[in-house]
mmCIF file of C-alpha atoms in Angstrom:
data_model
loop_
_atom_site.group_PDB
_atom_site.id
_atom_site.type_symbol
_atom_site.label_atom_id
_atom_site.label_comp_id
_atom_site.label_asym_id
_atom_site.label_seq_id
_atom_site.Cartn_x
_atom_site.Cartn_y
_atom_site.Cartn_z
ATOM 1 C CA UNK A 1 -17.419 3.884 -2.606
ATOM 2 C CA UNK A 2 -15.411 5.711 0.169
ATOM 3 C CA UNK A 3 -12.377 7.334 -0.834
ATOM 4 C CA UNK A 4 -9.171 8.707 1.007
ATOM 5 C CA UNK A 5 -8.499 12.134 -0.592
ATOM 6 C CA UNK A 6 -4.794 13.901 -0.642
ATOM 7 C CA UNK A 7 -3.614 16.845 -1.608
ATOM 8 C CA UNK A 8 -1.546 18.022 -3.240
ATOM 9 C CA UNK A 9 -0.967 15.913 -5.865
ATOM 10 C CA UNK A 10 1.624 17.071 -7.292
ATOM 11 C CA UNK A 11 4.368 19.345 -5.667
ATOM 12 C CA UNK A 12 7.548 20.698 -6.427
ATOM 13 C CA UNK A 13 9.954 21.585 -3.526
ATOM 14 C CA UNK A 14 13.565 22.687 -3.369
ATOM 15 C CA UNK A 15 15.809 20.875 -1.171
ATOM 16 C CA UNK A 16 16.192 22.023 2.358
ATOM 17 C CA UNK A 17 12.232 22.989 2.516
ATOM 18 C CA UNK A 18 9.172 21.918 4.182
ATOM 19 C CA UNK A 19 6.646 19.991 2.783
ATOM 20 C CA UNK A 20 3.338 19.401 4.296
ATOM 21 C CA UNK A 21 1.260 16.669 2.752
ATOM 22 C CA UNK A 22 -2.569 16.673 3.880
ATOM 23 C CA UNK A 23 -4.939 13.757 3.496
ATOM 24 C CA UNK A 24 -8.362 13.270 4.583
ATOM 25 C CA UNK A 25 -9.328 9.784 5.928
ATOM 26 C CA UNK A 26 -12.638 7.792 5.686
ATOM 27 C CA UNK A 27 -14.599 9.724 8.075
ATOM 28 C CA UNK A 28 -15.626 6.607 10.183
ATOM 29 C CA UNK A 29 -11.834 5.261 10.208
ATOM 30 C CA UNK A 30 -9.836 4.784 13.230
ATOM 31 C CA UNK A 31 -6.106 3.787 11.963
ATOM 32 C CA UNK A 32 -3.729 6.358 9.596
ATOM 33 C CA UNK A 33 -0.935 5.287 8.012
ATOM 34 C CA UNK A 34 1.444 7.159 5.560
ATOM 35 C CA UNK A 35 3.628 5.174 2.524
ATOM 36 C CA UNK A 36 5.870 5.941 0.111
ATOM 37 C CA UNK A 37 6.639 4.833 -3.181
ATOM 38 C CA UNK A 38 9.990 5.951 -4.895
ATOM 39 C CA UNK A 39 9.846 5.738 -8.759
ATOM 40 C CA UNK A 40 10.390 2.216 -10.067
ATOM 41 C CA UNK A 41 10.633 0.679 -6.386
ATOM 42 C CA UNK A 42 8.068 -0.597 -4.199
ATOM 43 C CA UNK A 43 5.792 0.909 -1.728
ATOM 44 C CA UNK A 44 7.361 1.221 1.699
ATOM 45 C CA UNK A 45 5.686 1.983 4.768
ATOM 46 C CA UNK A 46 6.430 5.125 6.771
ATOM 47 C CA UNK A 47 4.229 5.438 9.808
ATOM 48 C CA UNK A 48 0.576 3.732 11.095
ATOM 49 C CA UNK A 49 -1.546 6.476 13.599
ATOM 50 C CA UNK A 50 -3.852 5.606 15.764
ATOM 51 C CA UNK A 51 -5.740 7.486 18.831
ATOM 52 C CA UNK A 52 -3.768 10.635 18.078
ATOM 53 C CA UNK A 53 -0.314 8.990 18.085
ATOM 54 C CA UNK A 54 1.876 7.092 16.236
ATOM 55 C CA UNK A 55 1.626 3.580 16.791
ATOM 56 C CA UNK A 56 4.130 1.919 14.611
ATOM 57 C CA UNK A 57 7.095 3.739 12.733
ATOM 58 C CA UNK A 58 9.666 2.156 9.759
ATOM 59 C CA UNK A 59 13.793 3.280 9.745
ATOM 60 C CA UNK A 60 12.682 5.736 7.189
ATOM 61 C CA UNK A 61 11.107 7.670 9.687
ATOM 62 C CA UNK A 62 13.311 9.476 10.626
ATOM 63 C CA UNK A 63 13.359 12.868 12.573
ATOM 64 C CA UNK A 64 12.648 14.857 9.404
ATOM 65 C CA UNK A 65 9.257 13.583 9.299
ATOM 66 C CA UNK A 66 6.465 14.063 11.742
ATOM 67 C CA UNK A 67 2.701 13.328 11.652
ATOM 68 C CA UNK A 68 -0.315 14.914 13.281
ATOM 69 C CA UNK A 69 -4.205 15.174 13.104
ATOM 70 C CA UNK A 70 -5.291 19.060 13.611
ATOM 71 C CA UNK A 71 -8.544 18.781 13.689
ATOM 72 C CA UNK A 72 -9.392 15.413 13.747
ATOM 73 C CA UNK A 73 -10.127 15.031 10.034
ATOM 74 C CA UNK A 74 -7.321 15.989 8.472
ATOM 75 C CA UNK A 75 -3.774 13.543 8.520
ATOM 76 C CA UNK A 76 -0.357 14.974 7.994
ATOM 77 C CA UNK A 77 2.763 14.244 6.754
ATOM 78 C CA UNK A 78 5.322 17.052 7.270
ATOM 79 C CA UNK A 79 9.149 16.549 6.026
ATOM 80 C CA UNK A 80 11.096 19.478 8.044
ATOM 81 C CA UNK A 81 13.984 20.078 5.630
ATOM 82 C CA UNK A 82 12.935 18.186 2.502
ATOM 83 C CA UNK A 83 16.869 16.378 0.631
ATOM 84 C CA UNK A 84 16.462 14.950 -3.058
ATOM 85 C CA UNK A 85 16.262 11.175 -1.700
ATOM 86 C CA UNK A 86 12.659 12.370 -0.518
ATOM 87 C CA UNK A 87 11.560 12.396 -4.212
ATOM 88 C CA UNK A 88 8.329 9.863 -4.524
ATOM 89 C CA UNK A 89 4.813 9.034 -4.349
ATOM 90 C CA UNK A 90 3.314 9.769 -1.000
ATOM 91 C CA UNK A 91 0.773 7.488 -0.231
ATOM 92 C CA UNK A 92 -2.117 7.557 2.667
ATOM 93 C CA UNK A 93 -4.181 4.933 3.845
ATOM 94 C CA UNK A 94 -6.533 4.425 6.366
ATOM 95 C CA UNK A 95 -8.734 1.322 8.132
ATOM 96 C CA UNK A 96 -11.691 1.206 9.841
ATOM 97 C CA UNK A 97 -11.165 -1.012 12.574
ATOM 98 C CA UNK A 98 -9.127 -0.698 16.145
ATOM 99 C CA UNK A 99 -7.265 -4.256 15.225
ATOM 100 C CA UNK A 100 -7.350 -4.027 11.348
ATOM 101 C CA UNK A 101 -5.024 -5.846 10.249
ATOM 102 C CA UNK A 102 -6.010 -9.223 11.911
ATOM 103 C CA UNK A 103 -9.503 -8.731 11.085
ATOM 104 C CA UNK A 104 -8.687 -8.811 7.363
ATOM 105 C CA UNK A 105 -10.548 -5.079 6.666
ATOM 106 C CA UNK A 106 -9.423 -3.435 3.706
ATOM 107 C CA UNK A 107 -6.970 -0.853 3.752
ATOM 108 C CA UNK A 108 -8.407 2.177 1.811
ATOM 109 C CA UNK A 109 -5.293 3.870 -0.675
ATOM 110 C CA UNK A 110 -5.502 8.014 -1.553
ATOM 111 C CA UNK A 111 -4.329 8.623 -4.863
ATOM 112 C CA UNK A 112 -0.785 9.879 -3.672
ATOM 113 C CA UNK A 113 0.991 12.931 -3.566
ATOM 114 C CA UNK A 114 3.792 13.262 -6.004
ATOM 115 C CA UNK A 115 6.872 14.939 -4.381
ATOM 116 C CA UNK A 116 9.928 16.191 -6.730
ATOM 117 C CA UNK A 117 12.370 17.598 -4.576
ATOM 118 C CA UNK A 118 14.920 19.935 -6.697
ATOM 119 C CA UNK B 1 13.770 -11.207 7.650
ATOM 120 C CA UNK B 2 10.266 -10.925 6.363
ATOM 121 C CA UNK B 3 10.286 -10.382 2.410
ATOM 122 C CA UNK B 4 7.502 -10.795 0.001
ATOM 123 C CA UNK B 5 9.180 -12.061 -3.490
ATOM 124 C CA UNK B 6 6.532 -11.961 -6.810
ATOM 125 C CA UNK B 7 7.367 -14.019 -9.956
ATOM 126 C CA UNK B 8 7.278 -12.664 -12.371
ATOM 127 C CA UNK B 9 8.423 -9.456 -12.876
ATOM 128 C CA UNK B 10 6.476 -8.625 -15.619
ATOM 129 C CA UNK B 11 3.874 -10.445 -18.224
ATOM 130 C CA UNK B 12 2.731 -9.639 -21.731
ATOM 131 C CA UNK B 13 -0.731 -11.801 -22.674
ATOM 132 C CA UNK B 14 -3.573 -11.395 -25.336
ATOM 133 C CA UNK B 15 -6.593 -9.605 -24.579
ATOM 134 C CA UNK B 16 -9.084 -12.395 -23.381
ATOM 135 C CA UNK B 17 -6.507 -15.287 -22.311
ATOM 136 C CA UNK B 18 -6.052 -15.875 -18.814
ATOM 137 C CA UNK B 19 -3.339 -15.442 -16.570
ATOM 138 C CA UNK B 20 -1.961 -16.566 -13.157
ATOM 139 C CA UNK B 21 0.783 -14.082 -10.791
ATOM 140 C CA UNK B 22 2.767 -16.177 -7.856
ATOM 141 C CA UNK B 23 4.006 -14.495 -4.435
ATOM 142 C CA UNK B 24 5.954 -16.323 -1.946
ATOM 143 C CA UNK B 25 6.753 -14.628 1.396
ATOM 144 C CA UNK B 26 8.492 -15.609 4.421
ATOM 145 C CA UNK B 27 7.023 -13.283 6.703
ATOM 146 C CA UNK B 28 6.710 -14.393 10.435
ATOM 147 C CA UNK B 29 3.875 -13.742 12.387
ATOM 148 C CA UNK B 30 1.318 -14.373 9.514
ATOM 149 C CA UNK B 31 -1.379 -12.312 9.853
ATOM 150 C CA UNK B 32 -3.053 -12.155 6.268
ATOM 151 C CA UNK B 33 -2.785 -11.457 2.569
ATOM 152 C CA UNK B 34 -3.876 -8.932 0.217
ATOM 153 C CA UNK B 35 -3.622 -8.463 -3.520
ATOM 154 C CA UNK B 36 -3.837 -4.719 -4.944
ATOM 155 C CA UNK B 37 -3.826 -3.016 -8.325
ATOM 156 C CA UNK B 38 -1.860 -0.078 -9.050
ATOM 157 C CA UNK B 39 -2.631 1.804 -11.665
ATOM 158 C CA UNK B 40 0.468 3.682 -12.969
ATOM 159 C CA UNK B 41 0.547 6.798 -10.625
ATOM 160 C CA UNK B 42 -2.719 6.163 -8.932
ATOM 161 C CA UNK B 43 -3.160 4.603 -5.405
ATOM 162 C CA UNK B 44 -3.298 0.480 -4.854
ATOM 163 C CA UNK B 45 -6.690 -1.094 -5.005
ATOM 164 C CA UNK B 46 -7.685 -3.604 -2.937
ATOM 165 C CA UNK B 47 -8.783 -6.648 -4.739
ATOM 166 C CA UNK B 48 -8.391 -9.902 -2.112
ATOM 167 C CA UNK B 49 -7.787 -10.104 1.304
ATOM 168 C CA UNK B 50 -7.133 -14.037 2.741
ATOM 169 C CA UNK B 51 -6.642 -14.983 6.696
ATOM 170 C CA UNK B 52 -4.593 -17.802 7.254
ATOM 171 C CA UNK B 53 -7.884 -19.797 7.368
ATOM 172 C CA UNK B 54 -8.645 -18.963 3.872
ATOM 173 C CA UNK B 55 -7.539 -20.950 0.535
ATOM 174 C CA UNK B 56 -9.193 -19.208 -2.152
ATOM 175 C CA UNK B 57 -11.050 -15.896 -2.551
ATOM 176 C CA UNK B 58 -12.868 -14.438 -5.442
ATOM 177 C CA UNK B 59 -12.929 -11.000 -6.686
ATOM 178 C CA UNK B 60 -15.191 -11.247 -10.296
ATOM 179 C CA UNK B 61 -12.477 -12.224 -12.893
ATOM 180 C CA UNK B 62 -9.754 -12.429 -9.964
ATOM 181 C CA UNK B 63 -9.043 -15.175 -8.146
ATOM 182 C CA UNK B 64 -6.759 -15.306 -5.329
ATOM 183 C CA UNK B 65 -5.501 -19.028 -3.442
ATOM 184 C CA UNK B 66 -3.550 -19.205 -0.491
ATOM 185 C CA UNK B 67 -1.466 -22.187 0.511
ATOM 186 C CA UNK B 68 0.168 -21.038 3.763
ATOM 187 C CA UNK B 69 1.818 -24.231 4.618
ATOM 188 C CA UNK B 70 4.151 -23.442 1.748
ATOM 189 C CA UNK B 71 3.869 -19.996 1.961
ATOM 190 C CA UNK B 72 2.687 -19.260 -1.275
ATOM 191 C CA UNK B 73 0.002 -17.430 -2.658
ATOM 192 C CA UNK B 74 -1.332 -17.020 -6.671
ATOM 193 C CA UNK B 75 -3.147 -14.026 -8.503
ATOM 194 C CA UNK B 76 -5.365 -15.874 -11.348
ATOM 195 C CA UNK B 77 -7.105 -13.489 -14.036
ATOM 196 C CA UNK B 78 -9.530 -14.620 -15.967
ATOM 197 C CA UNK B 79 -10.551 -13.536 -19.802
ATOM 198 C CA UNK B 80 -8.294 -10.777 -19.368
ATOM 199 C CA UNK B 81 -9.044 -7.385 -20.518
ATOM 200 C CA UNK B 82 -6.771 -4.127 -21.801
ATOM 201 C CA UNK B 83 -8.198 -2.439 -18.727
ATOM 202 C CA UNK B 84 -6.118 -5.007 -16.449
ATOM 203 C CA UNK B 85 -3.235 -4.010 -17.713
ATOM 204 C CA UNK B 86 -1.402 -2.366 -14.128
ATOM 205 C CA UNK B 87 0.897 -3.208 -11.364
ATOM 206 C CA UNK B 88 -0.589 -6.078 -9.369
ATOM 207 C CA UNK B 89 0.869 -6.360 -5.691
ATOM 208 C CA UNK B 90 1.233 -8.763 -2.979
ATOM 209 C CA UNK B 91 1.424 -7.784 0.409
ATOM 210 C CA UNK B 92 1.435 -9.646 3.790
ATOM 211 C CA UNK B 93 0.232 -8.348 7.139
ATOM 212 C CA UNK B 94 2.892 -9.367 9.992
ATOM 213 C CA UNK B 95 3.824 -9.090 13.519
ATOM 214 C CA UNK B 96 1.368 -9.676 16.162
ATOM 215 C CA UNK B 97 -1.351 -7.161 15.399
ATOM 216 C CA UNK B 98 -0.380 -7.279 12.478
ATOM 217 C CA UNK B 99 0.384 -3.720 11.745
ATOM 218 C CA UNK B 100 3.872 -4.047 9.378
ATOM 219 C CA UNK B 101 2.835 -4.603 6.220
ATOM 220 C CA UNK B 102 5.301 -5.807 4.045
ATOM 221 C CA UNK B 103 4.930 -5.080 0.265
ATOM 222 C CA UNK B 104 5.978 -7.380 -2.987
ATOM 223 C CA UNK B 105 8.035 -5.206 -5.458
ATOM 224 C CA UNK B 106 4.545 -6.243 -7.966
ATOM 225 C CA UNK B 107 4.119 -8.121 -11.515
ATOM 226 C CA UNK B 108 3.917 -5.811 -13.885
ATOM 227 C CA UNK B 109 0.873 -7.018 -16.217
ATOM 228 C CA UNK B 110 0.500 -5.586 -20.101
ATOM 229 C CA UNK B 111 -2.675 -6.853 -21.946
ATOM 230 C CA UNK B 112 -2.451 -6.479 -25.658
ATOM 231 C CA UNK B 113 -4.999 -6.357 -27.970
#
């Protein structure tokens, strides 16, 4: 069974710090996408990637946050000055296909990165 | 505005009875409809994925329908087990390539023994 992998998965930050989350895709997968899931609340989506830029973006993502590939297996999700709303459950995802979503392919979930901000 | 609303919020059954988890969404383009399970602090697992084509699909002891005239979709579990016992979550693919996916807040789903 493929797996999406992230680390850390756990991480304590103070507030006002930057965080970089890493994740590492299906190797054969062509579409990124980072979610978050505060405690208690659902999972909201942050950002889709595709081709080495973002494709699609939510209100949450906001200037703080950025996203890049560095060497096109890695994924990241850097927060630039980290505030205590940024608490949650960071989760990446990834899809084979160019048009994924239409096509019904399933979206593979990492097991999250858990972000305390203090 | 597109939502995803699942009924209900939470469920307490017997080990080995069956259950059955609604979502309704009004989420405009349709594109298609997955079921996950989240394990408390572990990622979603896929379980179903339906196209708009698509009335029923089977996963083992999980069976998902689709009615998308009315919008509505159902999570049936069959002979349950403590192991099901997890978040299960609806979420609809919208827009036209369907890249927004729009996520139920999830039934929360306790199997006793």
């Amino acid at each position: 069974e493929p797996e999406v992998t992230q680390t850390p998965s756990h991480q304590v930050t103070q507030m006002g710090q930057e965080v970089i989350l890493r994740c590492v895709p299906i190797s054969n997968h062509l579409y990124f996408y980072w979610y978050r899931q505060i405690l208690g609340q659902k999972v909201e989506f942050l950002v889709s990637f595709y081709n080495n830029e973002i494709s699609e973006k939510s209100e949450i993502f906001d200037d703080q946050f950025s996203v890049e590939r560095p060497d096109g297996s890695n994924f990241t999700l850097k927060i630039r000055s980290t505030k205590l709303e940024d608490s949650a459950m960071y989760f990446c995802a990834s899809i084979r296909d160019r048009a994924p979503l239409n096509s019904g392919n399933t979206i593979y979930f990492g097991e999250g990165s858990w972000l305390t901000v203090v | 505005k597109n939502q995803v609303e699942q009924s209900p919020q939470s469920l307490i059954i017997l080990e080995g009875k069956n259950c059955t988890l609604q979502c309704n969404y009004t989420v405009s383009p349709f594109s298609n409809l997955r079921w996950y399970k989240q394990d408390t602090g572990r990622g979603p697992v896929s379980l179903t994925i339906m196209t708009f084509s698509e009335n029923t699909k089977s996963n083992g002891r999980y069976t998902a329908t689709l009615d998308a005239d009315t919008k509505q979709s159902s999570l049936h579990i069959t002979a349950s087990q403590l192991s099901d016992s997890a978040s299960y979550i609806c979420v609809v693919s919208a827009g036209q390539a369907g890249t927004a996916l729009i996520f139920g807040k999830g039934t929360t789903l306790s199997v006793s023994s």
